[in-house]
Amino acid sequence: MKKTKKYLIGFVSVISILIVIPFFIPVRSYLDQAQHIASEKIGAPVTIASGRLLLLPTPRIVAGEISVGEQQELKIGEVSIIPTLGSLFSETKIIEIKITKPVIKKEALDIISALPENHADANAGPDAVNVKRITIDQLQLSWPDIKLPALNMDVRLTDANSLESLKLETIDGVLNADVTPADAGYSILVNAANWTLPTGVPLLITQASLEMSLKGSQLDIPRIDLALYNGKLTGNAKLSWLKGWHASGKLQVNNLSVKEPSSLISKSVYLSGHLSGDGQFSSMAKDASGLRDNLNAHFRFNVKEGVLNGLDLVKLASLLTRQSNGGETQFDEFSGILDAKGKQYALRDIKIRSGLLAASGQVKVKTNKELDGVVEVELKKGVSLAAIPLQVSGTVDKPTVFPTKAAMAGAVAGTAILGPGVGTSLGVKAGGAVDKIKGLFQSD
C-alpha cells in the first residue's frame, strides 16, 4: 500500500513538472520570427500577443490574441497546433490546427484577395508538414448591416494538403453547408431551416436547399429551392469575379402569402393575398459590395384574392377630397411589373380588379424611399363616366394617396358649369387628361 502511494505521488509529481516546465520555455523569440514571416507572406502586419508550449494532453503549440492588418481586420482568440505523436520524428509532420473565436471584418476580404496564388511544383518532394484537419470554433463575421450567427467549421485535408471535405454549421444549428471536391472544382450543398435573412428585409425562410458548383472564379447555383410564407421560391443564379463582379439569375415565386413579408416593409399600408410571378436579375460591380447598388431586375407579379390594408380606394375615389389613410380595399387580382435599377424601384402596369372597382397606374420608389405615381380608379357602382386619378406620394413607410390637384380642380369646374353628376365626371376626366399631358414631359 505504501509502495503504491509512493508510485502515485511520483506520478503526480511528473505530471506537475510536465505541466509547469513549458511555461518556463522562452517562446517569445519564436513568436517574433513567426510574426515576421507571416507578415511577409500575407502582405499585412501580423501580431501574436502570447504563446506557449504544452506537453499535455499531447504536445502542442498554443498562440493567443492574434491580429492581422493595420486595423485588426482579422482577430483570432487562440490557435493550437497539435502534431500527431507518431509523426514527431518523421520527415513529414502530421498536424491538426484548432482555431478558436476568430473575428473577420469585411475589410479582411481585401487582404485575402491580395494574397498571391500558391502554385505547387509538380516535381517537388513531399510536404514537410501535412495538415490533416482544421477545426474552427465560434467564427464571427463582423460585417456592417449584416447580422450573422457564429459558425463552426471542420476542414479535412488530404496527404497533399488539398481539401477533402468542409463542413460548416451555425452554432444555433439553423444553417449548414457541405463542400467536397468535384470536377476540378467544388460541390457545395447548403441547407437551412427557420432561417431569417441576415440583410435587407428580414424574411423568414422555413426551409432552404441550394446546390452550388465552384470552379475557379465562378460560382454556379443551378438549383435554389426555398419554402417561405406557405409558398415556394425557386430559381438559379451565377456569380463570377474574374474581372470585376458579375451576378445574374432567374427566380419564380408560387403561391406565397404576402401579408407578413409586405408588413415588414410598411406597417401602415401592406398587402395580403397569394403572390405568384417570375423574373430575372443581373448586376455588375468592381467589388462584391457594389452588386446590390447596381442591381437590375424585372419581375412580373400577380396577387390574387387579397386585401390592400391601410387604403380605401373606393372611398378616396368617391369623395374627391383629400382623406387620411385608413380602411382597406379588397381585390380579386393585383398584378403588375416590378423593375429595379440600383436602389430605385418602379411598379408599372399596375392593375387592380374587384367587384367594386378597376384601377391602373404606375408608382416609382426613389432612392430615398419617397413615392411618386398616379393610380386611376374607376368605380363600378352605377354609371361610371371617368376614372379618378389618385396621386401616390409620401414614403414607403407612410404612403399617402389622394385625388390629383388637376382632378379636384376639374371636378369643381365641371360641377359649377354643368352641375353635379355629369359635370363633375367630365371635369374629372378633363383634369385626368391634364395629368397625362404633364406626365409626357416628365423624365423617368
C-alpha positions as a printed Julia matrix, in Angstrom:
444×3 Matrix{Float64}:
   0.0    0.0     0.0
   2.77   2.4     0.92
   4.59   1.42   -2.26
   1.51   2.17   -4.36
   1.13   5.51   -2.63
   4.74   6.38   -3.46
   4.13   5.49   -7.1
   1.04   7.74   -7.18
   2.95  10.62   -5.57
   5.76  10.15   -8.06
   3.36  10.03  -10.99
   1.6   13.21   -9.86
   4.95  14.94   -9.48
   5.95  14.02  -13.04
   2.62  15.3   -14.35
   3.08  18.55  -12.43
   6.56  19.04  -13.87
   5.29  18.35  -17.41
   2.58  20.98  -16.97
   4.82  23.62  -15.37
   8.03  23.28  -17.44
   6.56  24.57  -20.76
   5.72  27.89  -19.13
   9.42  28.45  -18.5
  10.5   27.7   -22.07
  11.19  31.06  -23.79
   8.98  31.21  -26.92
   8.9   34.96  -27.49
  11.78  34.78  -29.97
   9.9   32.11  -31.96
   6.75  34.21  -31.93
   8.65  37.27  -33.2
  10.07  35.2   -36.04
   6.61  33.79  -36.83
   5.15  37.31  -36.89
   7.82  38.46  -39.33
   7.36  35.51  -41.71
   3.55  35.72  -41.6
   3.59  39.47  -42.25
   5.77  38.97  -45.34
   3.64  36.12  -46.69
   0.29  37.85  -46.1
   1.37  41.37  -47.0
  -0.16  42.85  -43.86
   1.11  43.29  -40.27
   0.61  40.23  -38.07
   0.77  40.38  -34.27
   0.89  37.42  -31.88
   0.43  38.56  -28.29
   1.25  35.34  -26.46
   2.38  31.78  -26.95
   3.39  28.69  -25.01
   4.39  25.05  -25.38
   2.29  22.36  -23.73
   3.12  18.69  -23.32
  -0.27  17.53  -22.05
  -2.65  16.09  -23.01
  -0.41  15.88  -26.11
   2.47  18.1   -27.22
   1.23  21.31  -28.86
   1.99  24.95  -29.54
  -0.65  27.45  -28.44
  -0.69  31.08  -29.64
  -3.17  33.63  -28.37
  -4.58  37.03  -29.31
  -3.51  37.1   -32.95
  -4.39  40.04  -35.18
  -3.89  40.63  -38.91
  -4.0   44.01  -40.63
  -3.39  47.56  -39.54
  -6.99  47.89  -38.28
  -7.18  44.33  -36.94
  -9.25  43.21  -39.91
  -8.8   39.64  -38.66
  -8.58  38.68  -34.99
  -8.14  35.19  -33.52
  -8.61  34.31  -29.88
  -6.37  31.25  -29.9
  -4.61  28.87  -32.28
  -3.38  25.41  -31.26
  -1.0   23.39  -33.46
  -1.08  19.73  -32.46
   1.3   17.24  -34.11
   0.47  13.53  -34.01
   2.84  11.61  -31.72
   3.72   9.11  -34.46
   4.99  11.84  -36.79
   7.17  13.76  -34.33
  10.34  12.01  -35.54
   9.22  11.5   -39.17
  10.29  13.5   -42.21
   6.7   14.74  -42.66
   5.0   16.09  -39.6
   1.24  15.46  -39.44
  -0.58  18.16  -37.53
  -4.04  19.33  -36.54
  -4.91  23.0   -36.16
  -7.6   24.31  -33.8
  -8.74  27.92  -34.15
 -10.98  29.5   -31.52
 -13.09  32.66  -31.71
 -11.85  34.26  -34.94
 -13.5   37.56  -35.93
 -13.35  38.55  -39.61
 -14.22  42.08  -40.69
 -15.46  42.82  -44.18
 -12.21  44.68  -44.92
 -10.32  41.4   -44.46
 -11.57  40.38  -47.92
  -9.19  42.94  -49.42
  -6.25  41.26  -47.65
  -7.4   37.8   -48.73
  -7.95  38.81  -52.37
  -4.43  40.31  -52.49
  -2.75  37.07  -51.43
  -0.56  35.56  -54.17
  -1.65  32.2   -55.58
   0.42  29.24  -54.41
   1.3   27.2   -57.49
   2.64  23.83  -56.4
   5.69  22.41  -58.14
   4.84  19.01  -59.65
   8.42  17.81  -59.14
   8.63  18.91  -55.52
   9.04  16.3   -52.84
   6.57  15.57  -50.04
   5.48  18.48  -47.85
   7.4   18.87  -44.61
   4.06  19.41  -42.86
   0.78  17.67  -43.6
  -2.24  19.42  -42.12
  -4.84  16.68  -41.66
  -7.58  18.7   -40.01
  -8.54  22.28  -39.18
 -11.35  22.99  -36.73
 -12.7   26.49  -36.25
 -14.98  27.27  -33.32
 -17.21  30.37  -33.0
 -16.2   32.1   -36.21
 -17.83  35.54  -36.3
 -18.22  37.66  -39.44
 -18.3   41.3   -38.38
 -19.86  42.97  -41.44
 -21.92  46.19  -41.39
 -25.67  45.82  -41.98
 -25.45  42.02  -41.8
 -26.33  40.03  -38.7
 -24.78  36.59  -38.93
 -24.66  33.96  -36.19
 -21.33  32.46  -35.15
 -20.13  29.48  -37.18
 -18.27  26.25  -36.51
 -16.18  24.67  -39.25
 -14.49  21.3   -39.7
 -11.99  21.07  -42.58
 -10.26  17.82  -43.54
  -7.31  17.72  -45.93
  -5.6   15.02  -47.98
  -1.96  13.95  -47.68
  -1.18  16.57  -50.32
  -2.82  19.3   -48.19
  -5.75  19.57  -50.61
  -9.33  19.9   -49.46
 -11.03  16.59  -48.77
 -14.18  17.94  -47.12
 -15.51  21.0   -45.34
 -18.49  21.12  -43.01
 -19.95  24.38  -41.77
 -22.76  24.91  -39.28
 -24.1   27.89  -37.37
 -23.91  27.43  -33.61
 -27.72  27.59  -33.43
 -27.96  24.72  -35.95
 -30.13  26.77  -38.33
 -27.8   26.63  -41.36
 -25.24  24.08  -42.55
 -23.11  23.55  -45.64
 -21.01  20.7   -47.05
 -18.15  21.25  -49.51
 -16.43  18.42  -51.42
 -14.08  18.35  -54.45
 -15.82  17.7   -57.79
 -14.82  18.13  -61.46
 -11.75  20.32  -60.96
 -13.76  22.43  -58.56
 -16.0   22.02  -55.55
 -19.56  20.93  -54.96
 -21.42  22.9   -52.28
 -24.71  21.89  -50.65
 -26.42  24.39  -48.36
 -29.45  23.63  -46.18
 -31.29  25.82  -43.69
 -34.41  25.69  -41.53
 -36.21  28.58  -39.85
 -33.52  30.98  -41.02
 -34.0   34.76  -41.06
 -32.2   36.58  -43.86
 -29.24  38.48  -42.33
 -29.55  41.52  -44.6
 -32.28  43.57  -46.25
 -35.87  42.67  -45.37
 -35.65  40.06  -42.55
 -37.65  37.36  -44.33
 -38.11  34.06  -42.51
 -37.09  31.03  -44.62
 -38.89  27.91  -43.41
 -36.73  25.53  -45.46
 -33.89  26.2   -47.89
 -31.86  23.97  -50.17
 -29.2   25.22  -52.6
 -26.89  23.29  -54.9
 -23.72  25.09  -55.98
 -20.62  24.44  -58.06
 -17.42  26.46  -57.57
 -14.77  26.43  -60.31
 -12.0   29.0   -60.32
 -13.6   32.42  -60.13
 -17.15  31.33  -60.9
 -19.95  30.08  -58.66
 -22.91  28.41  -60.37
 -26.13  27.87  -58.43
 -28.26  25.62  -60.68
 -30.88  24.96  -58.0
 -32.44  27.36  -55.5
 -35.38  25.91  -53.57
 -36.87  27.95  -50.72
 -40.07  27.39  -48.74
 -41.35  30.58  -47.1
 -44.7   32.0   -46.01
 -46.61  28.94  -47.23
 -45.21  29.35  -50.73
 -42.19  28.45  -52.86
 -39.33  30.41  -54.39
 -37.22  28.54  -56.95
 -34.61  29.53  -59.48
 -30.96  29.62  -60.43
 -28.09  32.09  -60.32
 -24.49  32.65  -61.37
 -21.72  34.7   -59.76
 -18.26  35.42  -61.21
 -15.37  37.67  -60.17
 -12.52  37.2   -62.66
 -12.66  40.78  -63.98
 -14.99  42.65  -61.7
 -18.05  41.08  -60.12
 -20.99  39.81  -62.17
 -24.24  38.26  -60.95
 -27.33  37.05  -62.82
 -30.21  34.66  -62.35
 -33.89  33.81  -62.69
 -36.48  33.41  -59.95
 -40.03  32.04  -59.77
 -42.49  32.57  -56.91
 -45.55  30.38  -56.4
 -48.46  30.95  -54.01
 -46.53  32.97  -51.42
 -48.64  34.6   -48.67
 -47.58  38.26  -48.79
 -49.23  39.67  -45.67
 -46.33  39.16  -43.27
 -43.41  40.0   -45.61
 -45.16  43.11  -47.02
 -45.9   44.34  -43.49
 -42.15  44.18  -42.8
 -41.7   46.82  -45.5
 -44.56  49.1   -44.41
 -46.63  48.85  -41.27
 -49.24  51.36  -42.41
 -50.04  50.1   -45.94
 -49.46  46.47  -46.89
 -50.92  43.63  -48.92
 -52.46  40.3   -48.09
 -53.17  37.56  -50.61
 -51.16  34.97  -52.51
 -48.29  36.04  -54.77
 -47.07  34.29  -57.89
 -44.66  35.57  -60.53
 -41.31  35.25  -62.26
 -38.43  37.39  -63.41
 -34.7   37.81  -63.83
 -31.93  39.92  -62.36
 -28.36  40.96  -63.15
 -25.66  43.16  -61.67
 -22.09  44.29  -62.33
 -19.67  46.0   -59.95
 -15.99  46.44  -59.18
 -16.36  44.61  -55.87
 -18.92  42.35  -54.22
 -20.33  45.1   -52.02
 -21.35  47.09  -55.1
 -23.56  44.38  -56.62
 -26.6   45.38  -54.59
 -26.3   49.05  -55.58
 -26.11  48.13  -59.29
 -28.98  45.65  -59.33
 -31.15  45.43  -62.45
 -34.3   43.32  -62.1
 -37.54  42.73  -63.99
 -40.28  40.81  -62.21
 -43.88  40.18  -63.32
 -46.23  39.53  -60.4
 -49.84  38.65  -59.63
 -51.54  38.68  -56.22
 -54.94  37.01  -56.0
 -57.82  37.23  -53.56
 -56.24  39.78  -51.26
 -56.67  42.99  -49.37
 -54.82  46.31  -49.67
 -54.66  47.2   -45.98
 -54.41  50.85  -44.97
 -56.08  52.37  -48.06
 -59.75  52.51  -49.09
 -59.55  53.3   -52.82
 -63.34  53.27  -53.18
 -63.7   55.97  -50.53
 -60.85  58.04  -51.92
 -62.29  57.95  -55.43
 -65.88  58.57  -54.28
 -65.42  61.64  -52.08
 -62.95  63.5   -54.33
 -61.44  65.17  -51.27
 -58.16  64.67  -49.52
 -58.6   61.94  -46.93
 -56.33  60.42  -44.31
 -55.12  56.88  -44.92
 -57.08  54.05  -43.4
 -59.58  51.35  -44.23
 -58.94  48.63  -46.78
 -59.52  47.66  -50.39
 -60.48  44.09  -51.17
 -59.47  42.83  -54.62
 -59.7   39.74  -56.77
 -56.44  40.42  -58.58
 -53.49  42.8   -58.2
 -50.94  42.46  -60.99
 -48.08  44.43  -62.49
 -44.38  44.6   -63.24
 -41.64  45.42  -60.72
 -38.48  46.93  -62.2
 -35.41  47.63  -60.1
 -32.42  49.75  -61.04
 -29.95  50.14  -58.22
 -31.87  51.4   -55.2
 -34.72  52.78  -57.3
 -37.83  50.71  -57.98
 -40.8   51.16  -60.28
 -44.2   49.45  -60.26
 -45.53  49.53  -63.83
 -48.72  48.34  -65.49
 -50.47  48.1   -62.14
 -53.94  46.6   -62.44
 -56.34  46.07  -59.54
 -59.68  44.41  -60.12
 -62.6   43.63  -57.85
 -66.37  43.69  -57.89
 -66.37  47.36  -56.85
 -63.54  48.9   -58.86
 -60.9   48.66  -61.56
 -57.62  50.52  -61.1
 -54.47  51.0   -63.15
 -51.32  53.07  -62.88
 -47.66  53.21  -62.0
 -45.62  54.18  -58.95
 -41.91  54.92  -58.51
 -39.92  54.3   -55.35
 -36.98  56.71  -55.27
 -33.61  56.01  -53.67
 -34.7   57.93  -50.55
 -37.84  55.69  -50.39
 -40.15  58.52  -51.45
 -43.15  57.53  -53.6
 -44.27  59.23  -56.79
 -47.04  57.99  -59.06
 -50.66  58.08  -60.18
 -53.3   55.36  -59.96
 -56.58  55.78  -61.82
 -59.58  54.25  -60.07
 -62.82  53.53  -61.92
 -65.76  52.69  -59.68
 -68.24  50.08  -60.86
 -71.07  51.49  -58.78
 -73.74  52.97  -61.06
 -72.74  54.58  -64.36
 -69.02  55.37  -64.47
 -68.12  58.19  -66.81
 -64.48  58.73  -65.76
 -61.6   57.14  -63.89
 -60.48  59.11  -60.83
 -56.71  59.83  -60.86
 -55.17  59.44  -57.39
 -51.75  60.87  -56.54
 -49.43  58.47  -54.7
 -46.79  60.22  -52.58
 -45.22  60.07  -49.13
 -42.76  57.33  -48.31
 -42.7   53.54  -48.29
 -43.25  53.62  -44.52
 -46.03  56.23  -44.68
 -47.6   56.45  -48.13
 -50.35  58.96  -48.87
 -52.98  58.71  -51.63
 -55.44  61.45  -52.65
 -57.08  62.83  -55.83
 -54.68  64.8   -58.01
 -54.92  68.58  -57.93
 -55.93  68.64  -61.58
 -58.72  66.12  -60.98
 -60.06  68.07  -57.99
 -59.92  71.37  -59.9
 -61.64  69.77  -62.87
 -64.37  68.32  -60.65
 -65.04  71.76  -59.13
 -65.12  73.47  -62.53
 -67.32  70.81  -64.15
 -69.79  70.88  -61.3
 -70.01  74.67  -61.42
 -70.63  74.75  -65.17
 -72.74  71.64  -65.85
 -73.91  70.72  -62.37
 -73.18  67.68  -60.21
 -73.04  64.21  -61.73
 -72.26  64.63  -65.45
 -70.48  67.94  -64.92
 -68.35  66.52  -62.09
 -67.4   63.42  -64.1
 -66.5   65.43  -67.22
 -64.43  67.8   -65.08
 -62.54  64.89  -63.52
 -61.92  63.44  -66.97
 -60.55  66.76  -68.19
 -58.33  67.01  -65.09
 -57.05  63.5   -65.71
 -56.18  64.43  -69.31
 -54.12  67.36  -67.99
 -52.22  64.99  -65.67
 -51.42  62.7   -68.57
 -50.15  65.54  -70.73
 -47.91  66.71  -67.89
 -46.65  63.14  -67.47
 -45.46  63.09  -71.08
 -42.89  65.77  -70.25
 -41.65  64.22  -67.0
 -38.41  62.25  -67.2
 -38.07  58.72  -65.9
